[in-house]
Tab-separated table of C-alpha atoms in Angstrom:
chain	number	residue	atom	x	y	z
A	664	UNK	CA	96.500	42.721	90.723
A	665	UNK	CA	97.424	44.990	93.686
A	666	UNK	CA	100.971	46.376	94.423
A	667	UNK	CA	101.569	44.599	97.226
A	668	UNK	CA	100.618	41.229	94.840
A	669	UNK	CA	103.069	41.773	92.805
A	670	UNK	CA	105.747	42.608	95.457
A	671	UNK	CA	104.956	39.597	97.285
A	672	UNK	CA	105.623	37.675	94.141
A	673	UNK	CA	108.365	39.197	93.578
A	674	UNK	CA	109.876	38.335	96.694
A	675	UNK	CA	109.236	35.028	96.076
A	676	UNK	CA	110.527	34.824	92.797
A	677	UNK	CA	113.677	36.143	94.604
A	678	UNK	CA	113.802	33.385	97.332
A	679	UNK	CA	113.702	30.883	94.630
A	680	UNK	CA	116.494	32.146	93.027
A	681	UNK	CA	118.366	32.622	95.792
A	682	UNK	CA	119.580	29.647	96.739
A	683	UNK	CA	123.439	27.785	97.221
A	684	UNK	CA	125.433	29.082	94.470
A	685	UNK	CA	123.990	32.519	95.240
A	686	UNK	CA	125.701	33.030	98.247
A	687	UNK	CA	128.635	31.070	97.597
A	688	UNK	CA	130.372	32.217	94.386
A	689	UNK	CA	129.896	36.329	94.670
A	690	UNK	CA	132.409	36.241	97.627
A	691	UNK	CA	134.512	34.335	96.229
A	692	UNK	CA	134.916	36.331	92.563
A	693	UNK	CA	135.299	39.675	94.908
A	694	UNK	CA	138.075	38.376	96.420
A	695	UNK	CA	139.501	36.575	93.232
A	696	UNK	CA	138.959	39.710	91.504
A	697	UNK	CA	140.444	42.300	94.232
A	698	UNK	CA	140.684	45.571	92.339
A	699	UNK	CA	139.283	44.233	89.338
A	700	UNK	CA	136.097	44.188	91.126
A	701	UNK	CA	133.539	46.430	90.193
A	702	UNK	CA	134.549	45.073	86.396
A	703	UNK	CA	134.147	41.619	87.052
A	704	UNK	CA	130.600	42.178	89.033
A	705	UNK	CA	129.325	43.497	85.842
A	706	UNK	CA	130.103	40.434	84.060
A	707	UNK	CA	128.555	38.095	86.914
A	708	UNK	CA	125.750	40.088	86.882
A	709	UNK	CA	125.003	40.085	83.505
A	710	UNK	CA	124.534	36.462	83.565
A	711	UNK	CA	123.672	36.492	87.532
A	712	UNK	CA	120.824	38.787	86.971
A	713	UNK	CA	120.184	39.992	83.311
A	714	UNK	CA	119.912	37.059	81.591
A	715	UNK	CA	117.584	35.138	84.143
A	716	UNK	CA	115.170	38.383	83.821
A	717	UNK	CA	115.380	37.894	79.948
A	718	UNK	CA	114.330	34.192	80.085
A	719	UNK	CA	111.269	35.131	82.513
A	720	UNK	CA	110.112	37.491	79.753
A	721	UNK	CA	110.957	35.777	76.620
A	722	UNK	CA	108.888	33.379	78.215
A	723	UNK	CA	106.223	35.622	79.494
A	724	UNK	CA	106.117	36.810	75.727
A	725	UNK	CA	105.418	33.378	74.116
A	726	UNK	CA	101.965	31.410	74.626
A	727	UNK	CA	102.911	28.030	75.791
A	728	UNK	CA	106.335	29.457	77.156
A	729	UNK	CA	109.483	27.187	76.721
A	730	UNK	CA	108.164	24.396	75.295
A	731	UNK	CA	106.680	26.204	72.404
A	732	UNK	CA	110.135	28.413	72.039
A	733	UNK	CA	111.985	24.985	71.348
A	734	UNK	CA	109.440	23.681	69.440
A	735	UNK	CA	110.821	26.369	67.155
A	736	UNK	CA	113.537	24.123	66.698
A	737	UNK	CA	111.506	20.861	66.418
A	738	UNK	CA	108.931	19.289	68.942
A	739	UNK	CA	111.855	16.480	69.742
A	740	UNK	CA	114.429	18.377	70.652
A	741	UNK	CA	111.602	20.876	72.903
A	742	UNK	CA	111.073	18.137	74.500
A	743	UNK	CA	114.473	16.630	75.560
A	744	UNK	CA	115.803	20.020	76.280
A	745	UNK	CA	113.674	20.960	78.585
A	746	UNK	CA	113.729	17.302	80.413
A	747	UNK	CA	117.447	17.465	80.870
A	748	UNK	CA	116.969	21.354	82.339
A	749	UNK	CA	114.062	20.687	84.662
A	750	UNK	CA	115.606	17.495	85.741
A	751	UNK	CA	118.985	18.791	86.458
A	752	UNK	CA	118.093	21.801	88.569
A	753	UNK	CA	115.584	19.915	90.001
A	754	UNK	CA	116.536	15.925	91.798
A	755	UNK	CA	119.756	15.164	89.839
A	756	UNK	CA	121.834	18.603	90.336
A	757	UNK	CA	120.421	21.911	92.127
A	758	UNK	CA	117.602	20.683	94.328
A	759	UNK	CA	120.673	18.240	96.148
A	760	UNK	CA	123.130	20.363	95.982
A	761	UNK	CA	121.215	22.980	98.468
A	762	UNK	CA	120.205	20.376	100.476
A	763	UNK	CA	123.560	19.480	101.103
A	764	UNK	CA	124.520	23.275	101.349
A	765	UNK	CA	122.076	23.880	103.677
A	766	UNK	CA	123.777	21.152	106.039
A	767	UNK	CA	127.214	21.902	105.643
A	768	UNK	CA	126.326	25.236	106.445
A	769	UNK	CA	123.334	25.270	108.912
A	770	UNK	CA	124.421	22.267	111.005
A	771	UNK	CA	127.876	20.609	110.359
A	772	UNK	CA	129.528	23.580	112.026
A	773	UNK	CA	128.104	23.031	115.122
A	774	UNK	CA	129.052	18.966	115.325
A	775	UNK	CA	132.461	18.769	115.665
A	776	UNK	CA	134.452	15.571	114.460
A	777	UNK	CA	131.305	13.870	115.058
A	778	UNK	CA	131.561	9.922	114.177
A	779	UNK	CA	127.827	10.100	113.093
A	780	UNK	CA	127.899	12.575	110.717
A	781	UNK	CA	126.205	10.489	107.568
A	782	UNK	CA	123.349	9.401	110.044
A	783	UNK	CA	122.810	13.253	110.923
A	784	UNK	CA	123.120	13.836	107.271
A	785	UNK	CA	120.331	11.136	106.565
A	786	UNK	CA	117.772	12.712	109.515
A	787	UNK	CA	118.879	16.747	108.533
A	788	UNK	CA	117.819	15.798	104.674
A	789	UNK	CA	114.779	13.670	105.998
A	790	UNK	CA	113.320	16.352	107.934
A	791	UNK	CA	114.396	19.064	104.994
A	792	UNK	CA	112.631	17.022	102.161
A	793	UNK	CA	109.438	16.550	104.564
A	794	UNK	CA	109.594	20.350	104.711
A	795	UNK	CA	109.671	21.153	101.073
A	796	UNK	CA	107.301	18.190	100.065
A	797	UNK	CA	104.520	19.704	102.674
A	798	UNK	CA	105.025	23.512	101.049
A	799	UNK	CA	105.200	22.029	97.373
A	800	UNK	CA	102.148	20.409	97.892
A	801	UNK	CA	100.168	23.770	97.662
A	802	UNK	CA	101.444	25.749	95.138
A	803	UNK	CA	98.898	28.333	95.370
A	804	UNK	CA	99.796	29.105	98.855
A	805	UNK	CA	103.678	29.401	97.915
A	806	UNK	CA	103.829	33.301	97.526
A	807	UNK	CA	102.022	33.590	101.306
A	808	UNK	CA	104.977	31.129	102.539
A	809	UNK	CA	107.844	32.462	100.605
A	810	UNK	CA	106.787	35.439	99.403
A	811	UNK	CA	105.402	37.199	103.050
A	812	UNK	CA	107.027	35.434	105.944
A	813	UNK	CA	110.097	33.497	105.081
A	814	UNK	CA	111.763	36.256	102.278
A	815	UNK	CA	111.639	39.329	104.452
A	816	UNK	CA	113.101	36.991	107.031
A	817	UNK	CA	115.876	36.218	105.301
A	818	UNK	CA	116.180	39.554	103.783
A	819	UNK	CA	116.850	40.430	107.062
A	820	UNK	CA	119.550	38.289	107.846
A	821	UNK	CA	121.130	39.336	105.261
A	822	UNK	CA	121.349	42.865	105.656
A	823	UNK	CA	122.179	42.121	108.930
A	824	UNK	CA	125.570	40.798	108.047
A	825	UNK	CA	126.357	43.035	105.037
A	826	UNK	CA	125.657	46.292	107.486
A	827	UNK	CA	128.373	44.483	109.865
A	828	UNK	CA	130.678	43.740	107.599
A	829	UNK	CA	130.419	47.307	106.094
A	830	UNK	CA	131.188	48.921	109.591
A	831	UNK	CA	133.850	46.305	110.222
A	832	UNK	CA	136.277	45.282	107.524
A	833	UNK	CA	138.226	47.986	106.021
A	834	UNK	CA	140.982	46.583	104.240
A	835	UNK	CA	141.658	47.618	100.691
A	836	UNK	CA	141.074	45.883	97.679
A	837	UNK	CA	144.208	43.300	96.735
A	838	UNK	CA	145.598	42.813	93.379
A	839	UNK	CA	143.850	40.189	91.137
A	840	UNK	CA	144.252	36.904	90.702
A	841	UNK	CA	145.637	35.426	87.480
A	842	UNK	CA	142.102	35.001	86.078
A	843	UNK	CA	140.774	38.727	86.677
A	844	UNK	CA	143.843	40.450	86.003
A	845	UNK	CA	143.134	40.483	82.227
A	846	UNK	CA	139.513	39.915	80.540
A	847	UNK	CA	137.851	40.581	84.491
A	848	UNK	CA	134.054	41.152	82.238
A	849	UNK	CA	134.075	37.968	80.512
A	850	UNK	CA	135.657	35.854	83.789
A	851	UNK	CA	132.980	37.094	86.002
A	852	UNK	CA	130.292	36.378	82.678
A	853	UNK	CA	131.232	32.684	83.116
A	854	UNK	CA	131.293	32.544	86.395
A	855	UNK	CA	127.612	33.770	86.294
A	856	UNK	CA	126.622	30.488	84.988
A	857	UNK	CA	127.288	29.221	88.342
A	858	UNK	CA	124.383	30.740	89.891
A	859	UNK	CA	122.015	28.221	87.432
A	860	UNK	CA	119.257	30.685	87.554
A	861	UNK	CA	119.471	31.427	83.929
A	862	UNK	CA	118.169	27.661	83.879
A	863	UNK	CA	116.018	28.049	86.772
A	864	UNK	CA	114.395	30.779	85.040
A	865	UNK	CA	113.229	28.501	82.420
A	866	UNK	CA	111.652	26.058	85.161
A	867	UNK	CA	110.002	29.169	87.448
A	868	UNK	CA	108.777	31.537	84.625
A	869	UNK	CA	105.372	28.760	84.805
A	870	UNK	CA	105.723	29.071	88.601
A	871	UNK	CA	105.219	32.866	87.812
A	872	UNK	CA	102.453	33.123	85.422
A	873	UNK	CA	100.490	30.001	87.631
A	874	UNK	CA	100.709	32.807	90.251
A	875	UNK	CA	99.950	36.018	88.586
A	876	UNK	CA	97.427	33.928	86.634
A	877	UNK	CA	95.315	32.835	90.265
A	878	UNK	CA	94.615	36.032	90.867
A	879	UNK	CA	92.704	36.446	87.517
A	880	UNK	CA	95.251	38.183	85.072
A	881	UNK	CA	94.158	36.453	81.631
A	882	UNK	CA	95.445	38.716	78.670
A	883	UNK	CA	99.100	38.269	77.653
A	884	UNK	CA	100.365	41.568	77.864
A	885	UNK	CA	98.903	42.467	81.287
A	886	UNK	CA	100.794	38.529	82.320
A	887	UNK	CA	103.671	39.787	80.395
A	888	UNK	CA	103.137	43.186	82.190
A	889	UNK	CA	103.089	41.933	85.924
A	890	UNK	CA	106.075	38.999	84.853
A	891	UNK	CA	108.436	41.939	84.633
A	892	UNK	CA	107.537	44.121	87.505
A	893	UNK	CA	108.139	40.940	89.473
A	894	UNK	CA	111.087	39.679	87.435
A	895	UNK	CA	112.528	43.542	88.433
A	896	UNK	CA	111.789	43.433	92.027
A	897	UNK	CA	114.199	39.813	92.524
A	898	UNK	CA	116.317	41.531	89.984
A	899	UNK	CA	117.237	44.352	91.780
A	900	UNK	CA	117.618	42.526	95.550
A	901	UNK	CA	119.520	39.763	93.437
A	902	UNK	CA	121.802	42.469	91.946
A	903	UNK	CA	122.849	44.069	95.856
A	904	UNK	CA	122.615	41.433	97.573
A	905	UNK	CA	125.633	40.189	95.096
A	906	UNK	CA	127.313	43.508	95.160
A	907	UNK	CA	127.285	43.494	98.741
A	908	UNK	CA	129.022	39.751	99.333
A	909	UNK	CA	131.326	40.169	96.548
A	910	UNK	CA	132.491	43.749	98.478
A	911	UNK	CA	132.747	40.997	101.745
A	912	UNK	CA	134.813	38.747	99.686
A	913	UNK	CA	137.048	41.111	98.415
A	914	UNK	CA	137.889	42.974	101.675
A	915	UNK	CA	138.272	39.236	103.360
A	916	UNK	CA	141.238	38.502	100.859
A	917	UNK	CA	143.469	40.336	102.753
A	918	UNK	CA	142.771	38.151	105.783
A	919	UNK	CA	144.388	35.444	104.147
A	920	UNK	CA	143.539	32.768	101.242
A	921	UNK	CA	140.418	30.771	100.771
A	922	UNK	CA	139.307	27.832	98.913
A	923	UNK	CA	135.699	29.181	98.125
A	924	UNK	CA	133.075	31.473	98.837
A	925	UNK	CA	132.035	29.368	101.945
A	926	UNK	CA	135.301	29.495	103.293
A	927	UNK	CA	135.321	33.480	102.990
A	928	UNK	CA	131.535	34.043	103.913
A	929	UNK	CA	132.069	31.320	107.250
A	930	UNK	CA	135.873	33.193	108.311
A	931	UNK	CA	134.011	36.949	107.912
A	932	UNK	CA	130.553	35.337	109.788
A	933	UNK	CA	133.030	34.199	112.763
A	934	UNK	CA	135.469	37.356	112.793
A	935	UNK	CA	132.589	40.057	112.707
A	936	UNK	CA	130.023	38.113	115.118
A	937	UNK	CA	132.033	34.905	116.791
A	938	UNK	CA	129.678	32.550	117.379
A	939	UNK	CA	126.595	34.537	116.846
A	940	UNK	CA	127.588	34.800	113.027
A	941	UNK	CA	128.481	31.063	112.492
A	942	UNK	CA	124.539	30.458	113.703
A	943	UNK	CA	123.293	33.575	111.683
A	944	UNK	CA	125.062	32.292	108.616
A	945	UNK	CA	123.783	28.941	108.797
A	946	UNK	CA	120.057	29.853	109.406
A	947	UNK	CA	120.676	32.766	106.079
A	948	UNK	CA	122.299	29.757	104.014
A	949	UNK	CA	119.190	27.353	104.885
A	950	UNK	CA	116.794	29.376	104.174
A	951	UNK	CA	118.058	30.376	101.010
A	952	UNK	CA	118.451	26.734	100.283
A	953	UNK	CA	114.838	25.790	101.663
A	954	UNK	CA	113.191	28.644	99.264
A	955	UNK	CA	115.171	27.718	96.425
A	956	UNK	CA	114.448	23.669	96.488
A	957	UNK	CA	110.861	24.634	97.304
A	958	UNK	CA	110.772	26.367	93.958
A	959	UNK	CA	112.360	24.076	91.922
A	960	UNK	CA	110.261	21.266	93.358
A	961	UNK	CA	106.925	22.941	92.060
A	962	UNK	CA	108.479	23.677	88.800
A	963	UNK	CA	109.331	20.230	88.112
A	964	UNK	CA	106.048	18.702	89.575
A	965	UNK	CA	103.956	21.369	87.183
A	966	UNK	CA	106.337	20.483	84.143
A	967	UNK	CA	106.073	16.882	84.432
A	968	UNK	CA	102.466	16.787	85.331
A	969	UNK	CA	101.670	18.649	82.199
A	970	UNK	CA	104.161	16.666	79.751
A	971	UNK	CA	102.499	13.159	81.477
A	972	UNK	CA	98.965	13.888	82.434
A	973	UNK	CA	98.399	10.341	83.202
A	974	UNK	CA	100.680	11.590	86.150
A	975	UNK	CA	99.506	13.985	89.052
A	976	UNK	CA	101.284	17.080	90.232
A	977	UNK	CA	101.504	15.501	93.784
A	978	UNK	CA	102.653	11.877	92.420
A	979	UNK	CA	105.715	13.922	90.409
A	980	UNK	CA	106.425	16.130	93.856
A	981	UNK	CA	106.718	12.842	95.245
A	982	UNK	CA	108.824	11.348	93.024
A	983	UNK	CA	111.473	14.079	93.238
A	984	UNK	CA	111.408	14.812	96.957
A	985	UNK	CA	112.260	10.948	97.365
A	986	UNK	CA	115.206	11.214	94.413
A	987	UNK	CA	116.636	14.709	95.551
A	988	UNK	CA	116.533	13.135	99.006
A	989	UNK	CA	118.397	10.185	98.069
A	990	UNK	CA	120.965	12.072	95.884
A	991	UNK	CA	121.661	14.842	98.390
A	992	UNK	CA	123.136	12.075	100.654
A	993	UNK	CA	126.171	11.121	98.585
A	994	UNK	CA	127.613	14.358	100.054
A	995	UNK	CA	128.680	17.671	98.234
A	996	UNK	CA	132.236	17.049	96.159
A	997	UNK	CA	130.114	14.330	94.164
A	998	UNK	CA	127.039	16.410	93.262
A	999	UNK	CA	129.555	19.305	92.410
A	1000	UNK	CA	131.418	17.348	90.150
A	1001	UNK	CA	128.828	17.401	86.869
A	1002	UNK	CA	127.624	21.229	87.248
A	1003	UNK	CA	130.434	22.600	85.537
A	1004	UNK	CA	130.044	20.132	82.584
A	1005	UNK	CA	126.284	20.514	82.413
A	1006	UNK	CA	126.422	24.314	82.538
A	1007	UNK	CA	128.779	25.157	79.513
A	1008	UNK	CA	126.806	22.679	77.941
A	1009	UNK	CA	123.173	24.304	78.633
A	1010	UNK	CA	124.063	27.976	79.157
A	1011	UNK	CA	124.987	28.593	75.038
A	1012	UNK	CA	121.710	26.792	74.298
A	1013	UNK	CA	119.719	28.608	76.128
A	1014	UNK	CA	120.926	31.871	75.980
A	1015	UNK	CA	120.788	31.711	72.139
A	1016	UNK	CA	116.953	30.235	72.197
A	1017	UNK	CA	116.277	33.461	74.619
A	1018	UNK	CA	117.974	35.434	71.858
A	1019	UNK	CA	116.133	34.346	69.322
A	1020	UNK	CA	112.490	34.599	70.842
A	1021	UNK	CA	112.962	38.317	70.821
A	1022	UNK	CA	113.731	38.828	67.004
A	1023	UNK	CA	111.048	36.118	66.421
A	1024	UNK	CA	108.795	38.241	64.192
A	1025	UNK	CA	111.511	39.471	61.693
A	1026	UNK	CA	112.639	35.515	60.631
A	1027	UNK	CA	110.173	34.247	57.736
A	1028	UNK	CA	110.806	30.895	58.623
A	1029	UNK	CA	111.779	31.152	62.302
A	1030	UNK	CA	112.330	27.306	62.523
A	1031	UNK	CA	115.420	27.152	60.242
A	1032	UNK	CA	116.653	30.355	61.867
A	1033	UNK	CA	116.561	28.140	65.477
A	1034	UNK	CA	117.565	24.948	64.558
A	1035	UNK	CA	120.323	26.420	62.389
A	1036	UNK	CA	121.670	28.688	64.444
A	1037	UNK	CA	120.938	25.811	67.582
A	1038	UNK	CA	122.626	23.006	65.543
A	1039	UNK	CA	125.807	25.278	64.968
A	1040	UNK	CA	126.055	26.565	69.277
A	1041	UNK	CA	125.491	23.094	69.930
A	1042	UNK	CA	128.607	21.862	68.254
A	1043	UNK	CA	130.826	23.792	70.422
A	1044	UNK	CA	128.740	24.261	73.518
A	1045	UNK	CA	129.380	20.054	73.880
A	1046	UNK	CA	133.282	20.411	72.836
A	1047	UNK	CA	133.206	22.403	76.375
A	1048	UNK	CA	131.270	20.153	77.816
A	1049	UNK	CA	133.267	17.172	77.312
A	1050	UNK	CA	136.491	19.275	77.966
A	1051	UNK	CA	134.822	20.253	81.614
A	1052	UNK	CA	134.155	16.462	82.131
A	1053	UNK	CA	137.975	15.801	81.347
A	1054	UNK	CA	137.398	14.711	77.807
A	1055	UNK	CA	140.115	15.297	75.030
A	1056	UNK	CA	138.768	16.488	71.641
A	1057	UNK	CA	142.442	16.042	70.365
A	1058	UNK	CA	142.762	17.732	66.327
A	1059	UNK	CA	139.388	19.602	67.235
A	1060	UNK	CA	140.822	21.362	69.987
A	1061	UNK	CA	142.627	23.412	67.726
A	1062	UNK	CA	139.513	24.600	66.236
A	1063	UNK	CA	138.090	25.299	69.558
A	1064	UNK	CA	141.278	27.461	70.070
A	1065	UNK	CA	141.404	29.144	67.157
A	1066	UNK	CA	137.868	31.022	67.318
A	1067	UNK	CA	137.114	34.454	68.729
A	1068	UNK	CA	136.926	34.464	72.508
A	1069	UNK	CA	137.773	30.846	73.193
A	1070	UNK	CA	140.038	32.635	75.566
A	1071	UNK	CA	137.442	33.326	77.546
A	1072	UNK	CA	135.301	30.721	76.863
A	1073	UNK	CA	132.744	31.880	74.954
A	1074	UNK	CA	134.185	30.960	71.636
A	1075	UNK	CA	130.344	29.601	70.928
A	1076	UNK	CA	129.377	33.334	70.036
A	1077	UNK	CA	130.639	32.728	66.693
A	1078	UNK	CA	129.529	29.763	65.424
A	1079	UNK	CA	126.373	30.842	67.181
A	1080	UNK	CA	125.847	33.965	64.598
A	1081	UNK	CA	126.965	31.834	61.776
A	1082	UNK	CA	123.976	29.706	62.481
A	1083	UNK	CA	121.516	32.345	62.319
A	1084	UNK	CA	123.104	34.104	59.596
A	1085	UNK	CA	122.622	30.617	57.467
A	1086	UNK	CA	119.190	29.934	58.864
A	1087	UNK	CA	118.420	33.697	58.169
A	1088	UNK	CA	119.461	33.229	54.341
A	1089	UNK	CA	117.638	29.504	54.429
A	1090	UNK	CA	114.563	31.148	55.577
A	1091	UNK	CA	114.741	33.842	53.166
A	1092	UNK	CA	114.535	31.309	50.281
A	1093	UNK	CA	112.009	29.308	52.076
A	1094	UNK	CA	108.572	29.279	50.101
A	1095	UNK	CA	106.047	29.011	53.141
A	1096	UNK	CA	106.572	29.007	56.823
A	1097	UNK	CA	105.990	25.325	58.310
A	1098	UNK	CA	102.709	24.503	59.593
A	1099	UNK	CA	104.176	24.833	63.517
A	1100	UNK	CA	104.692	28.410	62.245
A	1101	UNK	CA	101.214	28.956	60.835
A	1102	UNK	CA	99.533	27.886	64.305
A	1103	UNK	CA	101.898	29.713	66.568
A	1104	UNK	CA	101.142	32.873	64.602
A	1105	UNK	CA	97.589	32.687	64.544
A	1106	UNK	CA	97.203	31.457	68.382
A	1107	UNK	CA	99.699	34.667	69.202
């Protein structure tokens, strides 16, 4: 491929990522975290920016991608997994929760108390879905969209306001908040999760290799090759333009309190520009929204066309414009209210199945080693789960509570190296490698 290629697919790999909880939760940790910052950063980062790159090339590694890394558990669970992922960042979670974003922040501003506002909330969404339906339509031409016009654009708007704020706000750090004044890494890890791209990763690393793939790149390594030059182009602009709202957000805490990154990002908007910034940080927040549910949109229509070829890529776009559409009008607060649940749920899963894939060759059996060391993150990844959804495990709290880092809730890291460790020592004594095994190593 040319240079410019792969920079234009990496922007767009960027503008899919960069969607709702993007912009919303770095602000917020930087002024949660106050001096603390820089500390806790690293930790969102981590699982802001790191792990998402590490999914694209685990799965840029692995012929078949996802679905033949969880097949290294079994075919079943493959199968489900991935259904619940694609389908939860795409119409039942992410793709309405931008929507919705994108309107709270790119029109509601401007309406007032206006009696109307769930009719204006029906015709935004309507004209929003139309938008992303007509783009999804053609993935081919996604990277010219996203990639050349409306990325730089936002880009743009974005440095725009960081420069500003920069000149402008000079107050000093504040102390931290009771949840970054001790463990700051591990608090900004989790909060991380929030961004979902981690998960989205696993839906847009086929986006990726569809792309790189048009423009004639066959051989695995050379895929693998331009995945990762891409992968560090978002990377990077992911990692500063997170550093550079978080800074926002932490020099806004000394204006007063906030109740979340929009409050802090809408306050510093109005207070730097007036009106100017309320309209600048509506059209940055719905673009970044637009991009994003464009991106998931494609995802889901190639995944689902694939799994059910019976079904057509355009029939499945369909099908989850029209869902995501309906969804995204029961308003924010309700859409919000099963992300937390699903992503200390999901997050363990996958970031031990990403793990894995890169010690792959070194397990004789590599199927125990993943559904052991799955089986045993599993366990505890859906104790948080139900615990986020207000669920009381009663006696088996106090083994929750009892393991390393449940503190700081990641006490699945144990039980998570147990697995392997057993599935490492069943493999070991394991006569032949299944059949799965036998045909993923000679098609690799």
């Amino acid at each position: 491929m040319k240079k410019m290629d792969t920079v234009f697919i990496g922007l767009m790999l960027f503008s899919m990522f960069f969607g709702a909880g993007n912009l919303i939760f770095p602000p917020f940790l930087g002024a949660e975290a106050g001096s603390s910052y820089w500390v806790a950063m690293a930790g969102f980062i981590v699982t802001g920016v790191g792990l998402p790159f590490a999914v694209l090339f685990a799965v840029s590694l692995v012929k078949g991608g996802v679905q033949t890394i969880g097949n290294r558990v079994h075919p079943l669970f493959s199968t489900i997994f991935m259904m619940v992922i694609y389908l939860s960042i795409g119409p039942f979670l992410a793709i309405p929760r931008n929507a919705n974003v994108a309107y709270e922040m790119g029109l509601k501003p401007f309406l007032g108390n206006n009696s109307n506002a769930a009719l204006i909330l029906f015709l935004f969404t309507a004209i929003f879905f139309a938008l992303v339906y007509a783009i999804s339509l053609n993935p081919s031409k996604m990277e010219k969209y996203m990639g050349r016009w409306i990325t730089p654009t936002l880009l743009l708007a974005m440095v725009v306001l960081c420069t500003v704020g920069f000149v402008k706000l000079d107050a000093p750090l504040q102390s931290p908040t009771a949840n970054y004044q001790s463990g700051a890494f591990s608090t900004g890890f989790i909060e991380g999760y929030n961004t979902m791209d981690a998960l989205a990763a696993l839906a847009f690393g086929i986006v990726i290799l569809t792309a790189i793939q048009q423009r004639g790149v066959r051989e695995r390594k050379k895929l693998t090759t331009y995945t990762l030059k891409a992968g560090l182009i978002a990377g990077t602009l992911l990692a500063l333009v997170y550093v550079s709202l978080g800074l926002i957000g932490g020099k806004m805490a000394a204006a007063g309190s906030f109740e979340n990154g929009t409050d802090i990002l809408s306050a510093a908007s109005t207070l730097l520009l007036g009106e100017s910034g309320t309209a600048l940080l509506g059209f940055i927040f719905t673009l970044a929204c637009f991009t994003t549910v464009v991106g998931l949109t494609a995802a889901c229509g190639q995944y689902f066309s694939k799994l059910i070829p019976n079904v057509s890529y355009k029939t499945v776009v369909l099908l989850v414009t029209l869902v995501s559409f309906t969804l995204s009008n029961l308003g924010l607060n309700q859409i919000l209210k099963v992300s937390v649940p699903f992503l200390v749920t999901a997050y363990p899963l996958t970031i031990v199945l990403i793990a894995l894939t890169f010690f792959n060759r070194f397990f004789k059996n590599p199927k125990k080693v993943y559904g052991s060391a799955i089986l045993f993150t599993g366990v505890f990844a859906l104790m948080d789960g139900l615990l986020a959804f207000g669920i009381g495990l009663g006696p088996v709290q106090v083994i929750k509570d009892i393991l390393p880092l449940s503190s700081m809730g990641l006490q699945w890291i144990l039980p998570a190296l147990v697995g392997t460790g057993v599935g490492i020592v069943i493999s070991n004594f394991s006569k032949k490698s299944s059949k799965l095994d036998t045909l993923e190593a000679k098609a690799s």
